[in-house]
Coordinates of C-alpha atoms and ligand atoms in Angstrom, one line a residue:
M868 CA -106.5 5.6 55.0
S869 CA -107.5 2.0 54.9
K870 CA -106.5 -1.3 54.1
P871 CA -105.6 -1.7 50.5
S872 CA -107.7 -4.6 48.8
Y873 CA -106.8 -6.4 45.6
D874 CA -109.0 -4.4 43.3
W875 CA -107.4 -0.9 45.0
L876 CA -104.1 -2.1 44.4
N877 CA -105.0 -3.0 40.9
K878 CA -106.6 0.1 39.6
L879 CA -103.7 1.8 41.5
P880 CA -101.5 3.0 38.3
K881 CA -98.3 1.3 38.6
I882 CA -94.8 1.4 36.7
E883 CA -92.5 -1.9 36.8
L884 CA -88.8 -1.4 36.8
H885 CA -87.6 -5.0 37.4
L886 CA -89.1 -7.5 34.5
H887 CA -87.2 -10.1 33.5
I888 CA -89.1 -10.7 30.2
E889 CA -88.2 -14.5 29.6
G890 CA -89.4 -14.8 33.0
T891 CA -92.8 -13.6 32.1
L892 CA -93.2 -17.2 29.9
E893 CA -96.3 -18.4 31.4
P894 CA -96.1 -22.4 31.1
E895 CA -99.3 -22.3 28.4
L896 CA -97.3 -20.2 26.0
M897 CA -94.4 -22.3 26.9
F898 CA -95.8 -25.5 25.5
E899 CA -97.1 -23.6 22.7
L900 CA -94.3 -22.5 21.3
A901 CA -92.4 -25.9 21.9
Q902 CA -95.6 -27.4 19.5
R903 CA -94.3 -24.8 16.9
N904 CA -91.2 -25.0 17.0
A905 CA -91.0 -28.7 17.8
I906 CA -89.2 -28.6 20.7
S907 CA -89.6 -31.1 23.4
L908 CA -89.8 -30.6 26.8
P909 CA -89.0 -31.8 30.6
Y910 CA -92.3 -32.0 31.4
N911 CA -95.6 -33.6 29.9
N912 CA -98.0 -31.2 30.6
V913 CA -98.4 -27.3 31.8
E914 CA -99.4 -28.9 35.4
E915 CA -95.5 -30.6 35.7
A916 CA -94.0 -27.8 34.8
K917 CA -95.4 -25.7 37.3
A918 CA -94.8 -28.4 39.7
A919 CA -91.4 -28.0 39.2
Y920 CA -91.0 -24.3 40.0
Q921 CA -90.1 -25.3 43.5
F922 CA -86.4 -23.5 44.2
N923 CA -84.3 -23.1 47.1
N924 CA -82.1 -20.4 45.5
L925 CA -81.4 -18.5 42.3
Q926 CA -79.2 -21.0 40.8
D927 CA -82.5 -23.4 40.9
F928 CA -84.4 -21.0 39.2
L929 CA -82.0 -20.1 36.8
N930 CA -81.3 -23.6 35.7
I931 CA -85.4 -24.1 34.9
Y932 CA -85.6 -20.5 32.8
Y933 CA -82.5 -20.9 30.9
Q934 CA -83.7 -23.7 29.7
S935 CA -87.9 -22.7 29.2
A936 CA -86.3 -19.5 26.7
Q937 CA -85.3 -22.4 24.4
V938 CA -88.6 -22.3 23.1
L939 CA -88.2 -18.7 22.0
Q940 CA -86.7 -19.2 18.7
S941 CA -88.1 -17.1 16.0
E942 CA -89.9 -12.8 16.0
Q943 CA -93.0 -13.5 16.4
D944 CA -91.8 -15.7 19.4
F945 CA -91.0 -12.9 20.9
Y946 CA -93.4 -10.8 20.0
D947 CA -96.2 -12.9 21.6
L948 CA -94.0 -13.4 24.9
T949 CA -94.1 -9.7 25.1
W950 CA -98.1 -9.2 23.9
A951 CA -98.6 -12.0 26.7
Y952 CA -96.6 -9.1 29.3
I953 CA -98.3 -6.1 27.5
N954 CA -102.0 -7.1 28.3
K955 CA -101.1 -8.6 31.8
S956 CA -99.5 -5.0 32.5
H957 CA -102.7 -3.6 31.1
E958 CA -104.9 -5.5 33.2
Q959 CA -103.3 -4.3 36.2
N960 CA -103.5 -0.9 35.4
V961 CA -99.7 -0.6 35.0
V962 CA -98.3 2.5 32.7
H963 CA -95.0 2.0 32.3
I964 CA -92.6 -0.8 31.8
E965 CA -89.2 -1.1 31.8
P966 CA -88.5 -4.8 30.9
F967 CA -85.0 -6.5 31.1
F968 CA -83.9 -9.0 28.2
D969 CA -80.8 -11.2 28.0
P970 CA -79.9 -11.3 24.6
Q971 CA -76.4 -14.0 25.2
T972 CA -79.5 -16.4 26.4
H973 CA -80.6 -16.1 23.0
T974 CA -77.8 -15.6 20.7
S975 CA -75.6 -18.5 22.0
R976 CA -78.2 -21.1 20.8
G977 CA -78.1 -19.2 17.4
I978 CA -80.8 -17.1 17.6
S979 CA -79.7 -13.6 16.1
F980 CA -79.7 -10.1 17.9
A981 CA -82.2 -8.6 15.5
T982 CA -84.5 -11.3 16.1
V983 CA -84.7 -11.0 19.8
I984 CA -85.3 -7.1 19.7
S985 CA -87.2 -6.9 16.7
G986 CA -90.0 -9.2 18.3
I987 CA -90.1 -7.9 21.8
C988 CA -89.7 -4.0 19.9
R989 CA -92.9 -4.7 17.9
A990 CA -94.9 -5.8 20.7
L991 CA -93.7 -2.9 23.1
E992 CA -94.8 -0.6 20.1
D993 CA -98.1 -1.9 19.8
G994 CA -98.5 -1.7 23.5
E995 CA -98.2 2.0 23.4
K996 CA -100.5 2.4 20.6
E997 CA -103.1 0.3 22.0
F998 CA -102.9 1.2 25.8
G999 CA -100.8 3.9 26.2
I1000 CA -98.3 1.7 28.1
T1001 CA -95.0 3.6 27.5
Y1002 CA -91.7 2.1 27.9
C1003 CA -87.6 1.5 28.1
L1004 CA -86.0 -1.3 27.2
I1005 CA -83.3 -2.8 29.2
M1006 CA -80.4 -5.0 27.9
C1007 CA -78.4 -7.6 30.7
F1008 CA -75.5 -9.2 30.8
L1009 CA -75.2 -13.0 32.1
R1010 CA -72.8 -12.1 34.6
H1011 CA -72.0 -15.7 35.3
L1012 CA -70.2 -15.4 31.9
S1013 CA -67.3 -13.5 31.1
E1014 CA -66.8 -9.5 30.6
S1015 CA -65.6 -10.3 26.7
E1016 CA -68.7 -11.5 26.6
A1017 CA -70.4 -8.7 27.7
I1018 CA -68.4 -6.8 25.5
E1019 CA -69.2 -8.4 22.3
T1020 CA -72.6 -8.4 23.0
L1021 CA -72.5 -5.2 23.0
E1022 CA -71.0 -4.7 19.9
L1023 CA -73.9 -7.0 18.7
A1024 CA -77.0 -4.5 20.0
K1025 CA -74.4 -1.5 18.3
P1026 CA -77.1 -1.5 15.3
H1027 CA -80.0 -1.1 17.5
L1028 CA -78.7 0.9 20.2
E1029 CA -81.9 3.6 19.6
K1030 CA -84.2 0.4 20.7
I1031 CA -82.1 0.3 24.0
D1032 CA -82.3 2.6 26.9
A1033 CA -80.2 1.2 29.9
V1034 CA -77.9 -1.8 30.5
G1035 CA -78.5 -4.2 33.6
L1036 CA -76.6 -7.5 35.2
D1037 CA -78.3 -10.4 35.7
S1038 CA -77.8 -14.3 36.8
S1039 CA -76.2 -15.9 39.5
E1040 CA -75.1 -13.1 41.8
L1041 CA -72.5 -15.0 43.9
N1042 CA -68.8 -15.3 42.8
H1043 CA -69.7 -12.7 40.1
P1044 CA -68.9 -9.4 42.0
P1045 CA -69.9 -6.4 39.5
E1046 CA -67.0 -5.1 39.2
K1047 CA -66.2 -8.0 37.0
F1048 CA -68.4 -5.9 34.2
S1049 CA -66.5 -2.5 35.1
Q1050 CA -65.1 -1.7 31.6
V1051 CA -68.4 -2.9 29.3
F1052 CA -70.4 -0.5 31.8
S1053 CA -68.1 2.3 31.1
L1054 CA -67.8 1.2 27.5
A1055 CA -72.0 1.6 27.6
K1056 CA -72.2 5.3 29.2
E1057 CA -69.7 5.5 26.6
S1058 CA -72.8 4.7 24.3
G1059 CA -75.2 6.3 26.2
L1060 CA -76.4 4.5 28.0
K1061 CA -78.2 4.2 31.2
L1062 CA -76.8 1.9 34.1
V1063 CA -78.4 -0.2 36.3
A1064 CA -77.5 -3.7 38.3
H1065 CA -78.5 -6.2 40.0
A1066 CA -76.9 -6.6 43.3
G1067 CA -77.5 -7.6 46.9
E1068 CA -80.1 -10.3 46.1
E1069 CA -78.4 -13.6 47.3
G1070 CA -74.7 -11.0 47.0
P1071 CA -73.6 -9.8 50.1
A1072 CA -74.0 -5.3 51.0
G1073 CA -70.7 -4.8 49.0
Y1074 CA -71.8 -5.9 45.9
I1075 CA -74.3 -2.9 46.2
W1076 CA -70.8 -0.4 47.0
S1077 CA -69.2 -2.6 44.2
A1078 CA -72.1 -1.6 41.6
L1079 CA -72.2 2.2 42.8
D1080 CA -68.7 2.8 43.0
N1081 CA -67.3 0.9 40.0
L1082 CA -70.2 0.4 38.0
A1083 CA -72.3 4.0 38.3
V1084 CA -75.4 2.4 38.3
E1085 CA -77.9 5.0 38.6
R1086 CA -80.4 2.0 40.1
I1087 CA -79.8 -1.5 42.2
D1088 CA -81.8 -3.7 41.0
H1089 CA -83.1 -5.9 45.0
G1090 CA -80.9 -4.1 47.3
V1091 CA -82.7 -6.3 50.1
R1092 CA -78.9 -6.5 51.6
A1093 CA -78.1 -2.9 52.2
L1094 CA -80.2 -3.0 55.5
D1095 CA -77.0 -5.2 56.7
D1096 CA -74.8 -2.1 56.4
T1097 CA -75.7 1.3 58.2
E1098 CA -73.6 3.1 56.2
L1099 CA -74.7 2.4 52.8
V1100 CA -78.1 3.0 54.1
V1101 CA -77.3 6.3 54.8
R1102 CA -75.9 6.6 51.2
L1103 CA -78.4 5.0 49.5
I1104 CA -80.8 7.2 51.2
E1105 CA -78.9 10.4 50.5
S1106 CA -78.3 9.6 46.6
K1107 CA -82.5 8.6 46.5
I1108 CA -80.8 5.7 44.5
P1109 CA -83.5 3.8 43.8
L1110 CA -84.0 -0.1 45.2
T1111 CA -86.2 -2.1 42.6
M1112 CA -87.7 -4.7 45.0
C1113 CA -89.2 -8.4 44.4
P1114 CA -91.4 -9.4 47.3
L1115 CA -92.8 -12.7 46.1
S1116 CA -89.0 -13.3 44.2
N1117 CA -87.4 -12.8 47.0
V1118 CA -89.6 -15.2 48.9
K1119 CA -89.7 -17.8 46.0
L1120 CA -86.6 -17.6 45.7
K1121 CA -85.6 -17.9 49.7
V1122 CA -84.0 -14.9 50.3
F1123 CA -86.5 -14.5 52.9
E1124 CA -88.6 -17.3 54.5
S1125 CA -91.7 -15.9 54.3
M1126 CA -93.8 -12.3 53.3
S1127 CA -93.8 -11.6 57.0
E1128 CA -90.3 -11.5 57.1
H1129 CA -89.7 -8.9 54.4
T1130 CA -88.2 -5.6 55.5
I1131 CA -89.4 -3.7 52.1
L1132 CA -91.9 -1.1 54.4
K1133 CA -89.1 -0.8 57.0
M1134 CA -86.5 0.3 54.0
L1135 CA -89.8 2.4 53.0
E1136 CA -90.0 3.9 56.4
L1137 CA -85.9 4.2 56.5
G1138 CA -86.4 7.0 53.5
L1139 CA -84.7 4.3 51.2
S1140 CA -86.1 5.1 47.4
V1141 CA -87.6 1.5 47.6
C1142 CA -90.6 0.3 45.0
V1143 CA -92.3 -2.9 43.8
N1144 CA -92.5 -5.2 41.3
S1145 CA -92.5 -8.8 39.6
D1146 CA -88.9 -10.0 38.4
D1147 CA -90.2 -13.5 36.3
P1148 CA -94.1 -13.2 37.5
S1149 CA -94.4 -16.7 35.6
Y1150 CA -91.9 -18.5 38.2
F1151 CA -92.8 -16.6 41.5
G1152 CA -96.4 -16.4 41.9
G1153 CA -97.7 -13.3 40.1
Y1154 CA -97.4 -10.3 38.8
I1155 CA -97.1 -7.0 40.2
T1156 CA -100.7 -6.2 42.0
E1157 CA -99.9 -9.8 43.7
N1158 CA -96.9 -8.3 44.9
F1159 CA -98.2 -5.4 46.7
N1160 CA -101.3 -7.3 47.4
E1161 CA -98.8 -10.2 49.7
L1162 CA -97.5 -6.9 51.3
S1163 CA -101.2 -5.7 51.9
Q1164 CA -101.8 -9.3 53.3
H1165 CA -99.1 -9.9 54.9
L1166 CA -97.1 -6.4 55.8
S1167 CA -100.1 -4.2 56.7
L1168 CA -99.4 -2.4 53.8
S1169 CA -101.3 0.8 53.8
K1170 CA -102.6 2.9 51.4
K1171 CA -100.0 5.6 52.1
Q1172 CA -97.2 3.4 51.7
A1173 CA -98.4 1.9 48.3
N1174 CA -98.9 5.7 46.8
Q1175 CA -95.3 5.9 48.1
L1176 CA -93.7 2.8 46.2
V1177 CA -95.7 4.3 43.1
Q1178 CA -93.7 7.4 44.0
N1179 CA -90.6 5.8 44.4
S1180 CA -91.2 4.5 40.9
I1181 CA -92.3 7.1 39.3
N1182 CA -88.6 9.2 40.5
G1183 CA -86.6 6.3 39.6
C1184 CA -87.9 5.0 35.7
F1185 CA -86.3 6.3 32.9
A1186 CA -89.4 8.3 31.1
S1187 CA -89.3 11.5 29.6
E1188 CA -89.9 14.5 32.3
I1189 CA -92.9 15.0 30.7
R1190 CA -94.5 11.2 30.9
K1191 CA -93.4 11.2 34.8
K1192 CA -95.9 14.6 35.2
E1193 CA -98.5 12.2 33.5
I1194 CA -98.3 9.4 35.6
Q1195 CA -98.0 11.6 38.6
V1196 CA -101.2 13.3 37.5
L1197 CA -102.8 9.4 37.5
L1198 CA -101.3 8.6 40.7
D1199 CA -102.5 11.8 42.6
D1200 CA -106.1 11.7 40.5
Y1201 CA -106.2 8.1 41.9
L1202 CA -105.7 8.7 44.9
I1203 CA -108.4 11.3 45.4
I1204 CA -110.8 9.3 44.4
G1205 CA -109.6 6.1 45.9
Ligands
HPA2571 N1 -81.8 -12.6 39.6 C1 -81.0 -12.8 38.7 N2 -80.7 -12.7 37.8 C2 -82.4 -13.1 37.4 C3 -82.9 -13.2 37.9 C4 -82.9 -12.6 39.1 O1 -83.8 -12.2 40.4 N3 -84.0 -13.0 37.0 C5 -83.7 -13.6 36.2 N4 -82.5 -13.6 35.8
ZN2572 ZN1 -84.4 -10.0 38.4

């Protein structure tokens, strides 16, 4: 098989498993919502906002990301945010999505949980009706806040549990190890939710062990630091734990100096269940096709490897078995033609 072009990668049926819905807020929509809600921004225009998106680490990014999220106020704002991402997903032939949302970023500003989840879910439902894009929704706890605040958030989510498939853990990783949240993850599991967590993005391989052993997660978000620990690599390969990688994010946040140093394809060749995702596309310079294309440009991704990366997303997603089979057929048919 030959080297995949951008167009081939764009048409490849894809799944997105690591995507923060607040991280899809494009500067254009940010300005529109700021005007709609009479909120002042620290930028005069879109170009100035984009110019500010230079980060040395995760915290630099999070500071800007939380500030920008303040323009999201009404149910319609959350709808518009999500609808824009769904349209982009449709353009890029993403057929199933599992977005994260961060309720605490909004409830702490006096926005109700119902406002946030209703707007997001109305757009997700419309996306399935209009484009056939299926979805699961993941509620993340902010790890820089306390576990008791996470438990309060789980309580707020209780009336909406039929809309939520899983819980996750995001925000500042260093000094906030997974075990800080073992109780709330156990409560979430008792409520029938699936479990995922960010681990091993900036934090050490030990945080991946902790997410597996103390939180009992089914997927690790990022997990690039796994390669530091041979025993962990064996465990991840044997248990087929999906690692939801985000190449452009890792370079933007200086987890890797450059894309050519990214270890995703090395991990793939070792037999780790890595897949490709965009994390916070409006801040990191691209959506899922751009992430695949970076691997093609800088790491000589082959079509066979691109196929395996999507295969890993199918295996690791929370869609029903019937839906997984449908997506498998889409992928297999595409590879026969392409
Ligand atoms: N890491 C941790 N928390 C986040 C991220 C990320 O890449 N994006 C949004 N919240
Ligand atoms: Zn993330």
